[in-house]
Every structure is written in structure tokens, then in C-alpha cells.
Short mmCIF file of C-alpha atoms in Angstrom, two decimals:
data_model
loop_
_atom_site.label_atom_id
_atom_site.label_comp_id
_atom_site.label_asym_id
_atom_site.label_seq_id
_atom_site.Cartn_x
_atom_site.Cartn_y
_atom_site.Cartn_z
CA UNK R 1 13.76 -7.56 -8.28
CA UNK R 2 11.52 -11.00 -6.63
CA UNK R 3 8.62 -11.04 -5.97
CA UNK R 4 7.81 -14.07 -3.22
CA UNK R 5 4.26 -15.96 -3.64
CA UNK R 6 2.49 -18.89 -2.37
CA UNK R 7 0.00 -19.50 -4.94
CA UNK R 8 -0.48 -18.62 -8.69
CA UNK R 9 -3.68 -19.21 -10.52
CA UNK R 10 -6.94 -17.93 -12.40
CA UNK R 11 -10.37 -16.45 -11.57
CA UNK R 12 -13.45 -15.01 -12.74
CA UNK R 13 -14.66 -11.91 -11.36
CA UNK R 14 -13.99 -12.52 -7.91
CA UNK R 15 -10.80 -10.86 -7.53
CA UNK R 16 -11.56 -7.62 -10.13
CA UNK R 17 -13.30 -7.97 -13.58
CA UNK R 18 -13.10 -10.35 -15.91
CA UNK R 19 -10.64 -13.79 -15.89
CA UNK R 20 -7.71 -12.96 -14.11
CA UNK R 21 -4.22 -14.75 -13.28
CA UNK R 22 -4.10 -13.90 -9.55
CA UNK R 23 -1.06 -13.48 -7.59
CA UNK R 24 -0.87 -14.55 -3.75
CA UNK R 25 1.65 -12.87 -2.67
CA UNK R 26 3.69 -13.87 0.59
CA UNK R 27 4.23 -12.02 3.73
CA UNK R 28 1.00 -9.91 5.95
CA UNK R 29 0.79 -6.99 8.72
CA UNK R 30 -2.20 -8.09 9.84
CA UNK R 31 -2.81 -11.35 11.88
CA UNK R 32 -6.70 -11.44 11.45
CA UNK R 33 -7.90 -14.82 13.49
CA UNK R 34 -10.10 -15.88 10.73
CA UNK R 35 -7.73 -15.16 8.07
CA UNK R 36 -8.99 -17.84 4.81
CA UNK R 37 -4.92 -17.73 3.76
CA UNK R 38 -3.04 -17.96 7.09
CA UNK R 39 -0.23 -19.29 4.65
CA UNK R 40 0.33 -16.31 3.65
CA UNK R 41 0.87 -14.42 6.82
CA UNK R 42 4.24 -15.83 6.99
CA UNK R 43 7.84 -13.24 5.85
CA UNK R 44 8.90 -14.04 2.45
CA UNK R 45 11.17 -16.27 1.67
CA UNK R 46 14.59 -15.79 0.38
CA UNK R 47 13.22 -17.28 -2.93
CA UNK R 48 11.19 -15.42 -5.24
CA UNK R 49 10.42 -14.71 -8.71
CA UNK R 50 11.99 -12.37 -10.89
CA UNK R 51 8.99 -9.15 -12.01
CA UNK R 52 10.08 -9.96 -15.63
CA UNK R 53 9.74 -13.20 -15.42
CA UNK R 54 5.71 -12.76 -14.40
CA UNK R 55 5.65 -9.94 -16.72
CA UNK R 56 6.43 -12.53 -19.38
CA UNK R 57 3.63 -15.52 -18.02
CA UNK R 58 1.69 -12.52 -17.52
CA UNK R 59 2.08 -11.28 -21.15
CA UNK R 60 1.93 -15.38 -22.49
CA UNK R 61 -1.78 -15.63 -20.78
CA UNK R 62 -3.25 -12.22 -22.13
CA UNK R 63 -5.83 -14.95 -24.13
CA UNK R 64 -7.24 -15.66 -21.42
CA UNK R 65 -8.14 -12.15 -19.76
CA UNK R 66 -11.27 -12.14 -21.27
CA UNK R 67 -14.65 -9.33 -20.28
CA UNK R 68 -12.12 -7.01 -19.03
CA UNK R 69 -9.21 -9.22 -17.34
CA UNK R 70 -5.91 -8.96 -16.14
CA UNK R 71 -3.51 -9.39 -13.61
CA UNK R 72 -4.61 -9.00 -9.91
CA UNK R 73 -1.86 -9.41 -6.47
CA UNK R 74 -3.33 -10.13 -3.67
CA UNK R 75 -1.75 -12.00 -0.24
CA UNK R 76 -1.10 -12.07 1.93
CA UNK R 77 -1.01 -8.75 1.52
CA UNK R 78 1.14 -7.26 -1.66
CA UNK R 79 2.62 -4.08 -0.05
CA UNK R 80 4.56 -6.19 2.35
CA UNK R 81 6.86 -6.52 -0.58
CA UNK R 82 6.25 -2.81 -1.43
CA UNK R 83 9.01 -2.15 -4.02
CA UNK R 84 8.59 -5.22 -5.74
CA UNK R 85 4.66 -4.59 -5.82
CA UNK R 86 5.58 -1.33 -7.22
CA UNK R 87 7.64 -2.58 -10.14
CA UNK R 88 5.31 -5.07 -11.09
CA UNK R 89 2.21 -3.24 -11.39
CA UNK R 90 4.60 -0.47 -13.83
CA UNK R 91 5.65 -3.35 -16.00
CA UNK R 92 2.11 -4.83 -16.31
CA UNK R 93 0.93 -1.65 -17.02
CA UNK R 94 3.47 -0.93 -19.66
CA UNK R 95 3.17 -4.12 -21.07
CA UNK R 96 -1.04 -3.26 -21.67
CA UNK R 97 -2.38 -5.07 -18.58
CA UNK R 98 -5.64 -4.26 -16.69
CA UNK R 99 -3.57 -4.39 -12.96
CA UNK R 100 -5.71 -4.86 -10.10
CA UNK R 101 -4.46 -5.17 -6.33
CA UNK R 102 -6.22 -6.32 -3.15
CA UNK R 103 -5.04 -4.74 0.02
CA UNK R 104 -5.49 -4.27 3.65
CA UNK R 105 -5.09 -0.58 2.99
CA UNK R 106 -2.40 0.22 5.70
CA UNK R 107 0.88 0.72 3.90
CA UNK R 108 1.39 4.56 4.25
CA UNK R 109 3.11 4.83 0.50
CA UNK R 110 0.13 2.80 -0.97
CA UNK R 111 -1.39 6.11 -2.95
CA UNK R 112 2.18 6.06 -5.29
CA UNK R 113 0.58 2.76 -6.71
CA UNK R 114 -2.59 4.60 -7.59
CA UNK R 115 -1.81 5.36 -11.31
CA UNK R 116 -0.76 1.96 -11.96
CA UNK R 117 -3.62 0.11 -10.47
CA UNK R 118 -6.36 0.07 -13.17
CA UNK R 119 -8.92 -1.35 -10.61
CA UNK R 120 -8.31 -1.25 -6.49
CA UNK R 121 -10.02 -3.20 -4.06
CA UNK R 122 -9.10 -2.19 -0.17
CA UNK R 123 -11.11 -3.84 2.87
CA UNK R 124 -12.15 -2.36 5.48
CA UNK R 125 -12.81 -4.17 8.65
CA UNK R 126 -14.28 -2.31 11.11
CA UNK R 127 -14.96 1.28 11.01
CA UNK R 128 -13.80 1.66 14.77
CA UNK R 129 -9.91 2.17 15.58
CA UNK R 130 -9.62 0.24 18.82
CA UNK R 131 -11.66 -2.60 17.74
CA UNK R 132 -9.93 -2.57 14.13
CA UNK R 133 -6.85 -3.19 16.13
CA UNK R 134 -8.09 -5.96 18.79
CA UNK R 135 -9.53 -7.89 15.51
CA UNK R 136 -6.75 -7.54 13.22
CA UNK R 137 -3.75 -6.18 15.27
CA UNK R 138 -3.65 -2.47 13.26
CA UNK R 139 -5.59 0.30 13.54
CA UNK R 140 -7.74 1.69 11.00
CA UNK R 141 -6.41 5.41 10.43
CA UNK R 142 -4.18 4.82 7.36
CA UNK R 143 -6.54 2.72 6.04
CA UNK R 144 -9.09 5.84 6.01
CA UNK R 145 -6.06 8.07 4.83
CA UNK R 146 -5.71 5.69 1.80
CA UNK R 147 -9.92 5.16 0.93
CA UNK R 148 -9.87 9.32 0.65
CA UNK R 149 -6.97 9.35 -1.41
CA UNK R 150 -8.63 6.96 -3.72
CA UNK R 151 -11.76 8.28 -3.92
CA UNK R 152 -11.68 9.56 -7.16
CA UNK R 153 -10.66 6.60 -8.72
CA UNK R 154 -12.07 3.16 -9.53
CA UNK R 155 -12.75 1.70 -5.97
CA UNK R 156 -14.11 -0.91 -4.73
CA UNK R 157 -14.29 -1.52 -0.56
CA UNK R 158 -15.15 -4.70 0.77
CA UNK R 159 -16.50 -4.41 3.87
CA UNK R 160 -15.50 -8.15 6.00
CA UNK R 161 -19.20 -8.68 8.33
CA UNK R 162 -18.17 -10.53 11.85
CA UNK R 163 -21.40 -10.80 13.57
CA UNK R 164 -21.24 -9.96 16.96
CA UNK R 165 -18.38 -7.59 15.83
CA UNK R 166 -19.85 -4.87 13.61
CA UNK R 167 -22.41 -6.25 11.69
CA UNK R 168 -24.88 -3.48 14.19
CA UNK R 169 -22.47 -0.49 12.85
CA UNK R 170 -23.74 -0.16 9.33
CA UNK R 171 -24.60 3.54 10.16
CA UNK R 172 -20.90 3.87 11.07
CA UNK R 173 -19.60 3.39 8.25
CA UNK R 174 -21.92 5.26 6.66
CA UNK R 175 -20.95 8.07 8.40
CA UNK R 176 -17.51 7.59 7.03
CA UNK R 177 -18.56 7.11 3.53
CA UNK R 178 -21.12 9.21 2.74
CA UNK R 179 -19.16 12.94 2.79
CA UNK R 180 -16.74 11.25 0.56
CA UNK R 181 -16.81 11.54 -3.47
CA UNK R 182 -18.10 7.84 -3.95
CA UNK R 183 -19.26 8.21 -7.23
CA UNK R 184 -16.42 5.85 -8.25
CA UNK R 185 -16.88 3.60 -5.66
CA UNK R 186 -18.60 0.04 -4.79
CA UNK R 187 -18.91 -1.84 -1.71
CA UNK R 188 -18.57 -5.42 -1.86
CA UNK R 189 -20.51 -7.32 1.72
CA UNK R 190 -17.87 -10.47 2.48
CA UNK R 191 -19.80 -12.26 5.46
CA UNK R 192 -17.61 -14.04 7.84
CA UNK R 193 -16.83 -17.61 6.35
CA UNK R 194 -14.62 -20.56 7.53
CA UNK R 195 -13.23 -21.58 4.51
CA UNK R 196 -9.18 -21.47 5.45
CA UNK R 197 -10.37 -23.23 8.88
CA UNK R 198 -8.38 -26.09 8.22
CA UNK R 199 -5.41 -24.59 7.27
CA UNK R 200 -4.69 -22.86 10.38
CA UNK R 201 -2.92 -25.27 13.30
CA UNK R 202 -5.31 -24.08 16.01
CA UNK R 203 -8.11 -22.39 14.82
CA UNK R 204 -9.23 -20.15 17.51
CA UNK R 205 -11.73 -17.60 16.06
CA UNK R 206 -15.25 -18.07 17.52
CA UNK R 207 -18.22 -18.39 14.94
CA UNK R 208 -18.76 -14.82 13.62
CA UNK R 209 -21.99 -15.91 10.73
CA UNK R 210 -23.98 -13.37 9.85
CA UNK R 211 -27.71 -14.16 9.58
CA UNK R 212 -29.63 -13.62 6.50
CA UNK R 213 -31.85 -10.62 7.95
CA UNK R 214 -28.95 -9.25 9.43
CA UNK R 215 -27.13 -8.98 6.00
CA UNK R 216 -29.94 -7.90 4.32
CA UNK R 217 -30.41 -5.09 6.54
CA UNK R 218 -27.26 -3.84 6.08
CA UNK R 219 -27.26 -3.96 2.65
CA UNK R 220 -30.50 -1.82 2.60
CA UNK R 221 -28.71 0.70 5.15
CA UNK R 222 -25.69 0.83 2.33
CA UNK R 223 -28.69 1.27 -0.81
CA UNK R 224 -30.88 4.15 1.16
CA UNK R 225 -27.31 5.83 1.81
CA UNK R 226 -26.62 5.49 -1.93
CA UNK R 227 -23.84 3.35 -1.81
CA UNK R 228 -23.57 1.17 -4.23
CA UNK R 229 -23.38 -2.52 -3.16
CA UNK R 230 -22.69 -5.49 -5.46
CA UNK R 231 -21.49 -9.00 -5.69
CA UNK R 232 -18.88 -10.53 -7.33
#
């Protein structure tokens, strides 16, 4: 089976612990305006990689997963290529590889990866349906579905801040969080940025920064909820 990506390389603790060869894999379902790898948005191609093939470079590089590495796949967003995603993260696993994946959460079949994905990260946009979809073209609900499913594993939500968007709803997704087990659980704050601005043709999304105070309140809503917020 291929697996199609648009960019291979390494990183420290910003895509799951430790050093990690991260995998960008090609193809999204969600056309979010100020989208840092608008690259990746785009169907696979028809030419890929083989899984064994990364297994191997995977296998070749486990030097360098140092303080807790591994193998992450990201996108893009990896359960476009579902099957292929699948296999992978088996193989790594088999082959004694911390797996981690980064997903937009929607893929209905995403809990059968669970027991192969030593470390998950999901993000969650906006804890409204309608205005998940305006933003991002997809609603929300499956992306709920999947968070409870996880929630007694190793989780970690980022929550993406778009001032102006739902940077006043902190309580909102408290509300969401808080009745669930998140004893396993971190929440990562990703302000809005422009740092794939120049990649995009026509870059259309209107400035979304969130201001210092604003941020901090929000992580103070997050710590007097006990929700454990951190930074990678």
C-alpha cells in the first residue's frame, strides 16, 4: 500500500514528545482559510510511498527518537488516506515505534486507530457546529464523537484561538470538557498565526491575533476548570 506526502522531516516536541520524523501527509477535508499547509489540502497523487518502505527509514532513524520519540503523520490530514494510515501506524507499532498522529478528528472510523496510536493529538476548532462549519467547511459532531471515544487514552486537544471567532467561548468548551474523563488529557492553546500566508495564491483570511490578555484569560478559564494546559 502508498502512502502520498508532501514533506518529510524532524522535530522536537512540537508534534508529540520527544524528536520525531514527521510525516505530512497529502490530501484534507477541511478547507480552513488560514490553513499554515494549504499544500497539503490538495488529493493525493498517483505517486506515493510504499508503508514498508517508511517502516524501514522509520526503523534506520530510531537514533534519533530521543526523550520519548517516534514517528508522528500529520497533513494535511492522515485519515484522508485512511487505509494506508491504518497500516502504517500497525507496522510502526510492530516494529517498536512510539506512533503519534495529528488529526482534524472527523473521519468516522478514526477510533480503530486508537490502539495503535501511542500518543493522539485532535484539534478542535470551535466548540459550535454551525460556526465549526462556516470556518472550516465540516461540522464539529464527529469530532466530539471521536474526543469521547478517546478519553481514556493519552490525549492531547489543541484548541486553534481566532479572535473575533471564539476566543470569548472559553466557557463553551468547558462545558464540553469538563463531564468528560480528562484525566488523560491536555489542551494545547495554538493562537491564530500567519505563518503559511505566503503559500496560499490569495490569501483571504482576515487577521484573527489573539491579544495577550485575551489568551491569558482563557488559559486561566481552562486552569480553574482543571484542565490541564501546556505548551509544546
Amino acid at each position: 500500500m502508498q502512502i502520498h506526502t508532501f514533506q518529510t522531516g524532524f522535530n522536537y516536541s512540537q508534534d508529540g514528545p520527544g524528536n520525531r520524523l514527521v510525516l505530512h501527509l497529502q490530501g484534507c477535508n477541511m478547507r480552513c482559510p488560514w490553513c499554515a499547509n494549504p499544500e497539503g489540502m490538495k488529493p493525493p497523487s498517483l505517486e506515493g510511498r510504499g508503508v514498508l518502505e517508511l517502516v524501514q527509514q522509520a526503523i534506520r532513524c530510531k537514533p534519533m527518537f530521543f526523550d520519548g520519540g517516534g514517528v508522528t503523520l500529520t497533513g494535511g490530514e492522515p485519515t484522508v488516506q485512511f487505509d494506508a494510515t491504518a497500516e502504517l501506524l500497525r507496522e510502526l507499532q510492530a516494529a517498536g515505534i512510539h506512533t503519534c498522529i495529528e488529526t482534524n478528528g472527523t473521519h468516522p472510523r478514526l477510533p480503530e486507530l486508537y490502539p495503535h496510536i501511542d500518543h493522539l493529538i485532535i484539534d478542535f476548532k470551535h466548540p459550535h457546529d454551525d460556526a465549526h462549519r462556516r470556518l472550516t467547511g465540516l461540522g464539529n459532531a464527529q469530532i466530539k464523537r471521536n474526543i469521547e471515544a478517546a478519553q481514556h487514552r493519552q490525549l492531547q486537544v489543541r484548541l486553534i484561538l481566532l479572535h473575533g471567532h471564539n476566543t470569548h467561548l472559553a466557557q463553551d468548551y468547558i462545558d464540553f470538557f469538563t463531564p468528560l474523563n480528562t484525566a488523560h488529557m491536555t489542551f494545547e492553546l495554538l493562537p491564530y498565526h500567519e505563518f503559511g500566508r505566503d503559500k496560499w495564491d490569495n490569501y483571504a483570511f482576515a487577521s484573527a491575533f489573539v491579544p495577550e490578555d485575551v489568551l491569558l484569560a482563557f488559559k486561566q478559564a481552562l486552569t480553574q476548570a482543571n484542565l490541564k494546559e501546556i505548551s509544546t
